[in-house]
Coordinates of C-alpha atoms in Angstrom, one line a residue:
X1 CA -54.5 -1.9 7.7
X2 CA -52.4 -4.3 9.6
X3 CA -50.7 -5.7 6.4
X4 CA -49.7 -1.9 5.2
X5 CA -48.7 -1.1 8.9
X6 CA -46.3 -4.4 8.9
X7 CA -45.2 -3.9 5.2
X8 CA -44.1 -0.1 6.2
X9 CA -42.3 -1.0 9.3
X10 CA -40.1 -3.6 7.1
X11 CA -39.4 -1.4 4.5
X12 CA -38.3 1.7 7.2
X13 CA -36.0 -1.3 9.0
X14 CA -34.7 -2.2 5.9
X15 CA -33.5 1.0 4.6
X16 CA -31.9 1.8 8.2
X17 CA -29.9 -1.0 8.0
X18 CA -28.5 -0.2 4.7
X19 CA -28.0 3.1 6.1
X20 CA -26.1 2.0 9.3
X21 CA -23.8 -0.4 6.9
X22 CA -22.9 2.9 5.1
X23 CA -22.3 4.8 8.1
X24 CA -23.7 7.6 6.8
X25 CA -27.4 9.6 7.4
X26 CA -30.0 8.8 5.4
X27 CA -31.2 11.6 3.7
X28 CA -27.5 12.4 2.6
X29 CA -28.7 10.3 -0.5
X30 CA -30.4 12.8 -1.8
X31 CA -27.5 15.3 -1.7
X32 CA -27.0 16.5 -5.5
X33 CA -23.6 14.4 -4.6
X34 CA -25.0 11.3 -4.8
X35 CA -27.4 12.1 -7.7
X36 CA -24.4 13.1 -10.0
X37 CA -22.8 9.9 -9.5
X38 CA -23.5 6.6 -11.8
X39 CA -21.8 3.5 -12.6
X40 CA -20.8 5.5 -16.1
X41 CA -18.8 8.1 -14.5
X42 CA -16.2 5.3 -14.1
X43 CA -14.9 5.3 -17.5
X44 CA -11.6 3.9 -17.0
X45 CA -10.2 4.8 -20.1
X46 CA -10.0 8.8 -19.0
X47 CA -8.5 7.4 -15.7
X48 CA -4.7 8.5 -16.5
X49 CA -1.6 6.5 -15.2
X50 CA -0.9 9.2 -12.3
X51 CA -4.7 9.0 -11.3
X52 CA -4.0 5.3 -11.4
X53 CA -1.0 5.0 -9.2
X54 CA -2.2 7.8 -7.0
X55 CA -5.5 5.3 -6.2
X56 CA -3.1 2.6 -5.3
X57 CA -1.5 4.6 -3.2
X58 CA -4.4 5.6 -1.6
X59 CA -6.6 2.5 -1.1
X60 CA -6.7 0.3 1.3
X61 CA -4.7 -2.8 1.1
X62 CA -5.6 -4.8 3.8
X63 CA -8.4 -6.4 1.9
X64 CA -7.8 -10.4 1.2
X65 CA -6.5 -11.4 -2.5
X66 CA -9.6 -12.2 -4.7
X67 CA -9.6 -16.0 -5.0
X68 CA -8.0 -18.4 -7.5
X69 CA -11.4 -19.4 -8.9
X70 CA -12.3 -15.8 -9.9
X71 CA -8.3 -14.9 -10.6
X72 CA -8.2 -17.3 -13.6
X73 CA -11.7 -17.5 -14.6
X74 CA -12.0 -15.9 -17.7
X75 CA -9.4 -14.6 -20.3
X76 CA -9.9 -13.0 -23.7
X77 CA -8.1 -10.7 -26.4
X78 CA -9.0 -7.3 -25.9
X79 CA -11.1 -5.7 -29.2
X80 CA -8.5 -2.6 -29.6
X81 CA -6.3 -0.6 -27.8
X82 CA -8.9 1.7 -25.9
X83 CA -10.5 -1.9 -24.3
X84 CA -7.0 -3.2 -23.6
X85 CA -6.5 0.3 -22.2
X86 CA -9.5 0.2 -19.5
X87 CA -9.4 -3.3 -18.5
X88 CA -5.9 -3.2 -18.0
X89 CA -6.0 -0.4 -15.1
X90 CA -9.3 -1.7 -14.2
X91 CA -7.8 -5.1 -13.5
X92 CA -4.7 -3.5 -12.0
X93 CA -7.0 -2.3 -9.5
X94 CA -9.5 -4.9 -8.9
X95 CA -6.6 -7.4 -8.6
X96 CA -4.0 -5.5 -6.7
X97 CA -3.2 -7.7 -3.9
X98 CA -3.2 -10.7 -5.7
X99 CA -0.5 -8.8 -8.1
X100 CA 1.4 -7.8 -5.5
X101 CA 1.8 -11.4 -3.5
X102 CA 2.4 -12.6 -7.1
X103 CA 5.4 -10.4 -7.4
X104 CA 6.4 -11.0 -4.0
X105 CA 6.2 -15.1 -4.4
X106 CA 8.5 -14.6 -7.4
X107 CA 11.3 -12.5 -6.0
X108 CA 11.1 -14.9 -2.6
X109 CA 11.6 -17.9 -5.1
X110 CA 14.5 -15.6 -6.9
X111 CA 16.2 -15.4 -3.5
X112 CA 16.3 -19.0 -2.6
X113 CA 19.1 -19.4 -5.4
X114 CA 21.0 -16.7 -3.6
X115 CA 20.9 -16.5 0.2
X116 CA 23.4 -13.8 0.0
X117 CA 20.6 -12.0 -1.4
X118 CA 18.5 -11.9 1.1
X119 CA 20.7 -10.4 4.2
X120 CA 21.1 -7.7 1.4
X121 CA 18.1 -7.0 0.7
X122 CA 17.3 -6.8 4.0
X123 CA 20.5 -4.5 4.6
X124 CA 19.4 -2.2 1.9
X125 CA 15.5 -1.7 3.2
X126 CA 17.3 -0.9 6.7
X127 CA 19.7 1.7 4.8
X128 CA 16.2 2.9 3.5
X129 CA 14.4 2.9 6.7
X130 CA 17.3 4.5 8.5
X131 CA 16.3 8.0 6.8
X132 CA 12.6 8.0 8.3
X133 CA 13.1 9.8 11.4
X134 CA 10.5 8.3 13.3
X135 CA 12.0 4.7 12.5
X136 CA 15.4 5.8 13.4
X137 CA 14.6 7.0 17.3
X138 CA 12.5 3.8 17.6
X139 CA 15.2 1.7 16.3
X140 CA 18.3 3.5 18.8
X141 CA 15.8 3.5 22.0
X142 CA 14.6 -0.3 21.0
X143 CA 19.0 -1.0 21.0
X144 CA 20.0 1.3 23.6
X145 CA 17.1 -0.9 26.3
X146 CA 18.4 -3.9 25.0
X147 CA 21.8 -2.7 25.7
X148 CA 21.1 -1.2 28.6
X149 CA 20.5 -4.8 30.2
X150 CA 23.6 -6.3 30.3
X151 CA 26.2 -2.9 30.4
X152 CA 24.8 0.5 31.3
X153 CA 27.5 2.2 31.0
X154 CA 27.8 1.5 27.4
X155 CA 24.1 2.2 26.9
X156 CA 25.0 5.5 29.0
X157 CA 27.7 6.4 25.5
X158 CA 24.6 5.4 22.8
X159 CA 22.6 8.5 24.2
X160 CA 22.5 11.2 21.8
X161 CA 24.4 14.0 22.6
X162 CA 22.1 17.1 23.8
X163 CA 20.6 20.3 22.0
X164 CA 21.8 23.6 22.8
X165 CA 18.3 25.4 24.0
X166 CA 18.2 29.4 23.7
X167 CA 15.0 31.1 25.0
X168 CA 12.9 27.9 25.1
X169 CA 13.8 26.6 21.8
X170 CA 16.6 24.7 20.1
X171 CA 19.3 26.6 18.7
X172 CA 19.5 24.7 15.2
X173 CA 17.5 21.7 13.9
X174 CA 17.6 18.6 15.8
X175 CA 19.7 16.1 14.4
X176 CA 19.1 12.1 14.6
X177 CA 21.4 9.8 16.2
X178 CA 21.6 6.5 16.1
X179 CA 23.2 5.0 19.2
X180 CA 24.6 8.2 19.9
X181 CA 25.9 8.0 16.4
X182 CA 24.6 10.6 13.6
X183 CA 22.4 9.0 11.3
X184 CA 23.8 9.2 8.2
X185 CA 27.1 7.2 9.6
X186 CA 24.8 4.0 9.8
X187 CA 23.0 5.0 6.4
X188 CA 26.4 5.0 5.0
X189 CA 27.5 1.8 6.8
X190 CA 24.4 -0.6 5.7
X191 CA 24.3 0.3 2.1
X192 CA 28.0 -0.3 1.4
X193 CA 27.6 -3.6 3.3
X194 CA 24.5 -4.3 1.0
X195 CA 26.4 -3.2 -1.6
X196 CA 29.0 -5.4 -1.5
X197 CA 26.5 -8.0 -0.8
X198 CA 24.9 -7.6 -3.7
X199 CA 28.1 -7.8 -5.7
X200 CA 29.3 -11.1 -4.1
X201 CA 26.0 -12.9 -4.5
X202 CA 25.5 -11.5 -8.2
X203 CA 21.8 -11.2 -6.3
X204 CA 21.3 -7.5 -7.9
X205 CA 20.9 -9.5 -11.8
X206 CA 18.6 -12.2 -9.8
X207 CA 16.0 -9.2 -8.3
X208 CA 15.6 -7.0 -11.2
X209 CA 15.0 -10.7 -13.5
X210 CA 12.4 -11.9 -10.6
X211 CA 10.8 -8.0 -10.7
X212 CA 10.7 -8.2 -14.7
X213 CA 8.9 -11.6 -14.3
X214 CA 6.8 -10.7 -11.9
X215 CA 5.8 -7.5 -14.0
X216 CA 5.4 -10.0 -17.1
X217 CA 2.8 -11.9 -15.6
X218 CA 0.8 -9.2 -14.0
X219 CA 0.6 -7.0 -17.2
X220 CA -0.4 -10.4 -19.0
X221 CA -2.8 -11.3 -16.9
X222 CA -4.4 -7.7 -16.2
X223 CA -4.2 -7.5 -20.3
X224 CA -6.5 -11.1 -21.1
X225 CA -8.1 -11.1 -17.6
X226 CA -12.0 -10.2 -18.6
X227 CA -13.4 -7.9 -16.2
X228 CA -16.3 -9.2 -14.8
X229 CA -19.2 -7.1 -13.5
X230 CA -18.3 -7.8 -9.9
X231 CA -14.8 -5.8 -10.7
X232 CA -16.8 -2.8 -12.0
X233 CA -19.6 -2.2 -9.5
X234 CA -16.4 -2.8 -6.7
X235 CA -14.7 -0.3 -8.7
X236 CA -17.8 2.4 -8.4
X237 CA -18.5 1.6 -5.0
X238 CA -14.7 2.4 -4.0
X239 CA -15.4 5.4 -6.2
X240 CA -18.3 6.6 -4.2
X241 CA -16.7 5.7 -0.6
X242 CA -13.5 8.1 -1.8
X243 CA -16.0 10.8 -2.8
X244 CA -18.0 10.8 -0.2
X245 CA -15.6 10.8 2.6
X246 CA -14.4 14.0 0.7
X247 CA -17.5 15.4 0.8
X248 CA -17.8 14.8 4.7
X249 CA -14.9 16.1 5.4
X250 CA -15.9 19.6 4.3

């Protein structure tokens, strides 16, 4: 009696830690849900290129590269085109942030040949940034403060001019200013100056050889990489966390 009283209270603990590590109530695993899912359903080769990139998209990519060891552990040909098919987006996947410091290691060792590069790449991604409107009033308050330091009566010109308000609500759409400046005057200012960057370093040739490189060696790699069974039962249990936090949401 004792041993079967012991034996049940380790089996109950044990379940509700699994359960806690889920964050999710126990007897939700015997939702029909959960009972409809199984390693099979992810058949990668039904998995289409938008379904693909819209899971990249999705996922979270904060999680550490795999390491080397299991990066270049094992490599064979693919038996046809439908393998080759599913272990290239399953790899693409699996091995997405090592892909992507891969690609960024290559285009950083691109733009050591060309320093010129650099400030215009840099240039252009603020051109790019400059039409989000949230990064554009934190970038003009972040320069009007600093401004504001040493003369305030030229941070007193970098406000933005004010909205007409009829009846408690603006008379048109707010525009964004920069620095009292509309937007699209700095927009317009940064890419000609990365443009003309990018001309004067010959850096534009440089990035989109470093990209196809960089793209080279990921499709080769995601092509001969073998999946290995730790790849596909991540895969399903990604699967099942998107699914289910779906299904709680309803």
């Amino acid at each position: 009696s004792l041993f079967f009283t012991f034996t049940c209270f380790s089996l109950s603990s044990f379940l509700s830690n699994i359960t806690l590590s889920l964050h999710i109530p126990f007897f939700h695993f015997q939702s029909p849900l959960h009972q409809s899912f199984s390693p099979k359903s992810m058949d990668w080769g039904n998995v289409t290129a938008e379904d693909l990139v819209d899971a990249l998209r999705e996922v979270d990519w904060s999680s550490p590269p795999r390491p080397l060891s299991e990066f270049f552990s094992r490599f064979t040909v693919p038996r046809s085109s439908s393998k080759w098919n599913s272990r290239l987006k399953c790899n693409l996947y699996y091995y997405r942030t090592n892909y992507f410091i891969l690609i960024v290691s290559v285009l950083i060792l691109g733009f050591l040949r060309r320093p010129l590069a650099i400030v215009a790449a840099l240039l252009t991604a603020l051109s790019i940034a400059f039409l989000n409107d949230s990064f554009a009033g934190t970038f003009s308050e972040k320069v009007t403060r600093t401004v504001r330091q040493f003369s305030p009566h030229l941070a007193a010109k970098m406000r933005p001019p004010l909205t007409p308000v009829i009846r408690g609500r603006p008379s048109a759409k707010r525009a964004i200013y920069i620095c009292g400046r509309p937007r699209w005057v700095f927009v317009l200012i940064f890419s000609s100056a990365s443009f003309f960057l990018w001309f004067v370093s010959a850096g534009l040739l440089t990035v989109l050889w470093a990209l196809a490189i960089g793209l080279l060696a990921t499709i080769l790699h995601a092509s001969f990489r073998t999946p290995n069974l730790k790849a596909r039962l991540n895969t399903f249990r990604e699967e099942f966390r998107a699914v289910w936090r779906n299904y709680s949401e309803l």
